[in-house]
XYZ file of C-alpha atoms in Angstrom:
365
model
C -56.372 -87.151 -2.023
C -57.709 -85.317 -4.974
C -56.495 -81.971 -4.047
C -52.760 -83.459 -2.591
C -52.303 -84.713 -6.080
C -53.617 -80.916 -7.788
C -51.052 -79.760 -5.480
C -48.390 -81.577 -6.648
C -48.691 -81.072 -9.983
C -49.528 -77.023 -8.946
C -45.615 -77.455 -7.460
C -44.391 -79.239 -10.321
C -45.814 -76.220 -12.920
C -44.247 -73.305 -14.079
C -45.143 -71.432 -17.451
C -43.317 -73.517 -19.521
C -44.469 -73.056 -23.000
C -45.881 -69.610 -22.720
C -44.705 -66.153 -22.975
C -44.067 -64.903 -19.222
C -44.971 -61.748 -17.203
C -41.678 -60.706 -14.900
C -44.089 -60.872 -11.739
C -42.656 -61.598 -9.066
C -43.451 -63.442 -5.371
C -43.733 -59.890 -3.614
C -45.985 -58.371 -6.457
C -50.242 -59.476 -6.472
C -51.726 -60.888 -9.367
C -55.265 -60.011 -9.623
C -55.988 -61.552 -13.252
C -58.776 -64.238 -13.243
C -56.143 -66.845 -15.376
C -54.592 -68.627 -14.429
C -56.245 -70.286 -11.424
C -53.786 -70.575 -8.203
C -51.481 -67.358 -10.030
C -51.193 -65.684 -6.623
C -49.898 -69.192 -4.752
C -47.660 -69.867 -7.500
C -46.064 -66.360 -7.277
C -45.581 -66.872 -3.727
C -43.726 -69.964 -4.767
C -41.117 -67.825 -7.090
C -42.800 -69.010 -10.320
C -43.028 -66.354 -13.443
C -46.788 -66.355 -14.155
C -47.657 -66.480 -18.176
C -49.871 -64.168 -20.299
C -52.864 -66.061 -19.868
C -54.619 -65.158 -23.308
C -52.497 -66.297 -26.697
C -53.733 -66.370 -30.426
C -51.038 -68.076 -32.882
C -50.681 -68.109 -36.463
C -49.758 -71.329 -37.322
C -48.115 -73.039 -40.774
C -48.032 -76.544 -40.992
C -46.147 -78.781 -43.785
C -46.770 -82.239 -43.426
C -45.595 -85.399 -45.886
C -46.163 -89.414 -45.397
C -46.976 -92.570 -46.295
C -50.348 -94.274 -45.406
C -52.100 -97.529 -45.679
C -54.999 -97.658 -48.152
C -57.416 -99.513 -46.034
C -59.992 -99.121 -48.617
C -60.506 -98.137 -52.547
C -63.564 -99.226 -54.281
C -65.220 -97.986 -57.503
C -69.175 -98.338 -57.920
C -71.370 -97.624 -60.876
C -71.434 -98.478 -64.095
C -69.848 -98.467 -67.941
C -72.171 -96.951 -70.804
C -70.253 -98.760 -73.231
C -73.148 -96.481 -76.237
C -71.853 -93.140 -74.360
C -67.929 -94.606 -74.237
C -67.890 -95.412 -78.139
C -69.611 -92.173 -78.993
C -66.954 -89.734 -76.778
C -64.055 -91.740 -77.969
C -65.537 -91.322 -81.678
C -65.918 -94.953 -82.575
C -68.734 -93.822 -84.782
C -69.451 -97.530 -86.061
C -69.674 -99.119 -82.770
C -72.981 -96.676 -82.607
C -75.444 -99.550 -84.486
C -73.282 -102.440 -83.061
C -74.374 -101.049 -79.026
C -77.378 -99.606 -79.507
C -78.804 -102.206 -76.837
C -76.114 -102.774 -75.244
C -76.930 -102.412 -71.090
C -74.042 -100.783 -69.105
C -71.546 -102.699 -67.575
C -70.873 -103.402 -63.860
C -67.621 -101.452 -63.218
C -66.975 -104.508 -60.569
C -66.759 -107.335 -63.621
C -64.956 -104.735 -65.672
C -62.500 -103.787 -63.098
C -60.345 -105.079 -60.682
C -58.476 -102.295 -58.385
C -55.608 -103.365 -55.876
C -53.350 -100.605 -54.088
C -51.675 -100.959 -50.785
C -50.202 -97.226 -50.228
C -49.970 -93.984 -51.258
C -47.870 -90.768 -50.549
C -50.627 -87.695 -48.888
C -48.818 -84.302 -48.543
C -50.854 -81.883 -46.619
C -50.003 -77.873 -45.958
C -52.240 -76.393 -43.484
C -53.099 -72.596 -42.227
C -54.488 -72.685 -38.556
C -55.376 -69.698 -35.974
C -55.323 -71.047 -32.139
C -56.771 -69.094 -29.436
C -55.362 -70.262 -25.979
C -55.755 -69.683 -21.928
C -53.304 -71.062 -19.020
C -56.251 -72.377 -17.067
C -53.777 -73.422 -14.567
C -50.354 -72.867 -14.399
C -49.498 -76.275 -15.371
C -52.965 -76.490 -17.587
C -53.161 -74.816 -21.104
C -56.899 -75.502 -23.045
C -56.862 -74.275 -27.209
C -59.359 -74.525 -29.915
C -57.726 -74.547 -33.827
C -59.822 -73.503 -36.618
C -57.859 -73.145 -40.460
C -57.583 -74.930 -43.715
C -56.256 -77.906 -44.793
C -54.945 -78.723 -48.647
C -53.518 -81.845 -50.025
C -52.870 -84.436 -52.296
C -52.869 -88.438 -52.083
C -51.348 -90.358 -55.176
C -51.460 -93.753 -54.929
C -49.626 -96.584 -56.824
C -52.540 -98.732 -57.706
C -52.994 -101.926 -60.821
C -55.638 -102.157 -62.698
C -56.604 -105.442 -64.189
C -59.210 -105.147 -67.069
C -61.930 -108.294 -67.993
C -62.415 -107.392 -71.142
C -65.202 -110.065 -71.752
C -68.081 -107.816 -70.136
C -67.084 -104.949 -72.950
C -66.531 -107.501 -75.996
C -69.834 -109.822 -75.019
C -72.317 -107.076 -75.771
C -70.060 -106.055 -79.520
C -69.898 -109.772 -80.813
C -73.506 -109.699 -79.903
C -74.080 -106.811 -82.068
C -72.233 -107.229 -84.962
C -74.395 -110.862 -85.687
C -76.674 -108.605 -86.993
C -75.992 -109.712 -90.637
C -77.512 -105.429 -91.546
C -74.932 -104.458 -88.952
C -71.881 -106.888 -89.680
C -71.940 -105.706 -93.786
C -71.887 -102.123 -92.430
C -68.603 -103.261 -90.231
C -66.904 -104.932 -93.383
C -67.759 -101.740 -95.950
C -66.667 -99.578 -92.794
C -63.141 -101.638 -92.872
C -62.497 -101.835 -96.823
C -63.289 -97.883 -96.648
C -60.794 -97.598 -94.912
C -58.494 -99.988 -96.445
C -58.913 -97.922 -99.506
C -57.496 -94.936 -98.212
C -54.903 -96.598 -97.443
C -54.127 -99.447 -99.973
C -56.579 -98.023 -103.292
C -59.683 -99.480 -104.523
C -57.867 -101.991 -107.346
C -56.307 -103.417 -104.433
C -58.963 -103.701 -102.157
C -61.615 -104.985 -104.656
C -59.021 -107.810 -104.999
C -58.555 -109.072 -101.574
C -62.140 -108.163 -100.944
C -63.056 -111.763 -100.143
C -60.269 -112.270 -97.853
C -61.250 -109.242 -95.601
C -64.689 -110.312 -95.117
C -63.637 -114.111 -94.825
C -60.449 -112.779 -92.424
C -63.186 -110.435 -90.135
C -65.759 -113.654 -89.945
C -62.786 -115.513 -88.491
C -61.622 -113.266 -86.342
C -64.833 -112.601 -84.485
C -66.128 -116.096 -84.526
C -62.550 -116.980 -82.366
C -63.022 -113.961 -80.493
C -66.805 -115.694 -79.643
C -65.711 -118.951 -78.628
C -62.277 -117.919 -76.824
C -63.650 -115.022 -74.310
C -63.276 -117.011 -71.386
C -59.469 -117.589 -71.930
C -59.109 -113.830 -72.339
C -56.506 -112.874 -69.374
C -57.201 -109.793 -68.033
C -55.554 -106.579 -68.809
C -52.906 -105.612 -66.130
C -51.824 -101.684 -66.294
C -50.615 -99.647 -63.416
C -50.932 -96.020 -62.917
C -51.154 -93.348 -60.403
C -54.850 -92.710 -58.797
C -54.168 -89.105 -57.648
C -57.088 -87.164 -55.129
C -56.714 -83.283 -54.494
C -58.573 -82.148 -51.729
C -58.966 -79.417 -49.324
C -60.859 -78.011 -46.340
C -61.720 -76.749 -43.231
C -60.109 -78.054 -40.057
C -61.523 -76.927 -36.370
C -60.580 -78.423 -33.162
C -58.902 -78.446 -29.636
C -56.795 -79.874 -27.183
C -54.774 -80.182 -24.206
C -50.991 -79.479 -22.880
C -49.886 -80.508 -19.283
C -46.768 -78.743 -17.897
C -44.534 -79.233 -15.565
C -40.953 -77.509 -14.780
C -37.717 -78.350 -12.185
C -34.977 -75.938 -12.516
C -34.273 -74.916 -16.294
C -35.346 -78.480 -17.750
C -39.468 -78.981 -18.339
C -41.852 -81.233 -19.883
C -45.382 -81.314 -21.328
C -47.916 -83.431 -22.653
C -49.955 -82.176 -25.634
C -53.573 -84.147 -26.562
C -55.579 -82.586 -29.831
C -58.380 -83.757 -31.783
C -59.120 -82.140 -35.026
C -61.610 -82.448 -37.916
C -61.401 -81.541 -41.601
C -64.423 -81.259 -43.795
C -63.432 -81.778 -47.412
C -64.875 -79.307 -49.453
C -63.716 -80.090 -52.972
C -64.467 -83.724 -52.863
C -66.404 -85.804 -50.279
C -64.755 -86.801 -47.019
C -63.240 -85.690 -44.286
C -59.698 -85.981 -42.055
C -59.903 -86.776 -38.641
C -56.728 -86.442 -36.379
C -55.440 -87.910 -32.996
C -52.431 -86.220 -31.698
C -50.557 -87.205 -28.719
C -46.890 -85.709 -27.800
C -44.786 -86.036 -25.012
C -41.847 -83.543 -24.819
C -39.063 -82.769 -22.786
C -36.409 -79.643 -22.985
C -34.371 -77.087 -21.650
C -35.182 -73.572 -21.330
C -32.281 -70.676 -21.240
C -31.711 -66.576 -21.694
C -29.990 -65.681 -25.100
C -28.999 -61.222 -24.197
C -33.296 -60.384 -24.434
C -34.585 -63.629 -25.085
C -36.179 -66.605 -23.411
C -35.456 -69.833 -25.515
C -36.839 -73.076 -24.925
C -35.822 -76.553 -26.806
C -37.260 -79.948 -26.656
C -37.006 -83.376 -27.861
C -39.903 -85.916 -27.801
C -42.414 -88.498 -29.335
C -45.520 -87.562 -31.587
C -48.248 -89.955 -32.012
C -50.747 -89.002 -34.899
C -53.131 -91.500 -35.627
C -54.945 -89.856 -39.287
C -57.492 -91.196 -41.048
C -58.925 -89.990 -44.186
C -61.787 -90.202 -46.180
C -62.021 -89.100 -49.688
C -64.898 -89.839 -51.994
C -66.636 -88.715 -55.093
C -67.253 -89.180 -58.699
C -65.516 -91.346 -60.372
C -66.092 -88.538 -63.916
C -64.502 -86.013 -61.785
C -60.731 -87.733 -61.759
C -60.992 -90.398 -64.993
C -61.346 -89.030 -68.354
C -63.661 -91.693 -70.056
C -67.104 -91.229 -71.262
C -69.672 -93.204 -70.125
C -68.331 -93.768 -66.544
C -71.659 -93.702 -64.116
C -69.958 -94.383 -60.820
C -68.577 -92.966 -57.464
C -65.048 -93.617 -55.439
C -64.864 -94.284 -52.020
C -60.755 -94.641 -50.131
C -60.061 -95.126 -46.467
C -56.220 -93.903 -45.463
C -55.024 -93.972 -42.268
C -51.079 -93.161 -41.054
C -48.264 -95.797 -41.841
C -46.206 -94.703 -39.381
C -48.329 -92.931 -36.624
C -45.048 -92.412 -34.144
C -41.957 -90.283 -35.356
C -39.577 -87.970 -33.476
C -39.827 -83.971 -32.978
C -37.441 -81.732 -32.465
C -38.440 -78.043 -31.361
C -37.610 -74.666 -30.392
C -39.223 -71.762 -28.852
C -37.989 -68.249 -28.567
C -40.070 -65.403 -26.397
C -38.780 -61.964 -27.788
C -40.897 -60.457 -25.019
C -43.681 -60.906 -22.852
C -46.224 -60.739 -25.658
C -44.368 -61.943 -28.932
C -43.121 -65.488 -29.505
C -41.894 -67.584 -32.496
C -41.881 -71.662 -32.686
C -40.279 -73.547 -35.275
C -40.946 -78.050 -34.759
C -39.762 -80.164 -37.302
C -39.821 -83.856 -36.970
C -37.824 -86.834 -38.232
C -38.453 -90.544 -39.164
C -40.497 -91.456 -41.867
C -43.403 -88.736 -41.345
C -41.714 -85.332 -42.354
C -43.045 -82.358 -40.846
C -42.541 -78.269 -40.449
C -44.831 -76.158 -38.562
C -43.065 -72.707 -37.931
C -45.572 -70.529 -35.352
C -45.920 -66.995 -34.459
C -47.105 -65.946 -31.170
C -49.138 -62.933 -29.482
C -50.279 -63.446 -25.266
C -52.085 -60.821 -23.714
């Protein structure tokens, strides 16, 4: 039963998305690829160039679901003051423990937009003549910006500063640090006058800051949370062909990996397409088109130090986000044209929400 349904398919198979030999059913082919090439010669098939290598550009744009984004570490609130130059925070923190980036900061985002371009070599055989095998190896580089809101509790960062400045040694230093100031901007006759009002005016205002933390809402602000990345991608797949009269169709599988290089992670990649088309002669030329389905089902994982994209001192932490595809199915649309026997050039684009352009060119040997 097994080798009735290899035959079938064997019928079924021509070289449908390779670059053809003119060989024809009264001509022997004595090349080791593909298997069966003699029976399907015999059958009036063309038989392909076995051996292909393809330089392949990819352009690829979408939206995916942010299945994860967490931040973990900590908030050395003594570094923070000192790289922002708060210089008299410095006695007011000086035991101040780090705070918990978790009770400081609250993270929600539901998408973001990834754009990826990617550079690929595949090596090829016809196995069969309805049975292609590749392995990719290239590099991958892209971006993910997300549209996330931050909400800010602002109690963990004030607790530990009204704590300090009860220090009555560092609480005169914060008043003579304000009228200073004041000075410069008002003039000491002034400021010797309302003296007494700014020292009564900062005891009031920390004492209600002290007894009214709790009812402190959080800080909302939204911003973009953008991750560059790139890396090497490696892996292989699959097509299935088959062929009756000038239409054809084919089945493509492919698994590939991408190890992340700039920051932690990686990009793994599910591909299934099924694709049907017409091929036709255009004066030298062999042209094939196709319509179909492709199912990608991405996932990404990017991770690192939290320093490396945030600009604050005293940050101690790491960032970890899961992505994966929002829309995994979209349409393709392709074409295929064989200058000659050894030289080919593909073009696929696809449509829907996932936008995609891989343009290909072709050697088979």
């Amino acid at each position: 039963m097994k080798k009735n349904l290899l035959k079938a398919l064997f019928i079924l198979s021509s070289s449908t998305l390779s670059a053809t030999e003119e060989i024809g059913p009264s001509l022997e082919y004595n090349r080791i690829f593909p298997i069966w090439g003699n029976e399907a010669i015999k059958r009036g098939h063309t038989i392909p160039n076995p051996y292909g290598i393809n330089f392949i550009y990819v352009d690829m744009k979408q939206n995916v679901d942010i299945d994860k984004l967490e931040l973990t570490g900590n908030l050395d609130l003594k570094k923070t003051a000192s790289g922002l130059n708060i210089g008299f925070l410095d006695p007011v923190l000086k035991d101040a423990a780090p705070v918990n980036l978790k009770d400081f900061i609250t993270i929600k985002a539901s998408t973001a937009e990834s754009t990826n371009t990617n550079t690929f070599i595949r090596g090829d055989v016809w196995v069969l003549p309805f049975l292609n095998l590749y392995a990719v190896i290239g590099k991958t580089k892209g971006k993910s910006v997300a549209k996330i809101e931050n909400n800010l509790n602002l109690k963990p960062i004030l607790t530990p500063i009204l704590e300090g400045v009860k220090d009555p040694t560092v609480l005169n230093s914060l008043k003579a640090q304000v009228k200073e100031q004041l000075k410069k901007e008002l003039g000491s006759f002034i400021v010797g006058m309302i003296g007494p009002l700014v020292d009564n005016l900062i005891d009031k205002t920390l004492n209600d800051l002290s007894n009214n933390l709790d009812s402190i809402a959080p800080y909302t602000l939204n911003s973009d949370f953008t991750l560059e990345y790139e890396g090497i991608t490696y892996g292989g797949g699959m097509v299935l062909a088959g062929k009756y009269k000038n239409f054809f169709t084919t089945l493509d599988l492919n698994y590939t990996l991408t190890k992340l290089d700039i920051i932690e992670g990686e990009i793994s990649a599910f591909v299934f397409s099924p694709k049907i088309g017409y091929n036709f002669d255009y004066k030298t030329t062999k042209n094939y088109i196709w319509v179909g389905g492709m199912y990608q089902n991405i996932t990404q994982t990017l991770k690192g130090s939290i320093s490396d994209i945030i600009a604050i001192p005293g940050i101690n932490g790491r960032f970890e986000v899961d992505e994966k595809s929002s829309s995994p199915w979209n349409t393709v649309l392709g074409l295929r044209s064989e200058i000659n026997s050894a030289f080919e050039i593909t073009t696929e684009v696809s449509l829907n929400k996932k936008k995609t352009f891989m343009l290909s060119l072709g050697y088979r040997f």
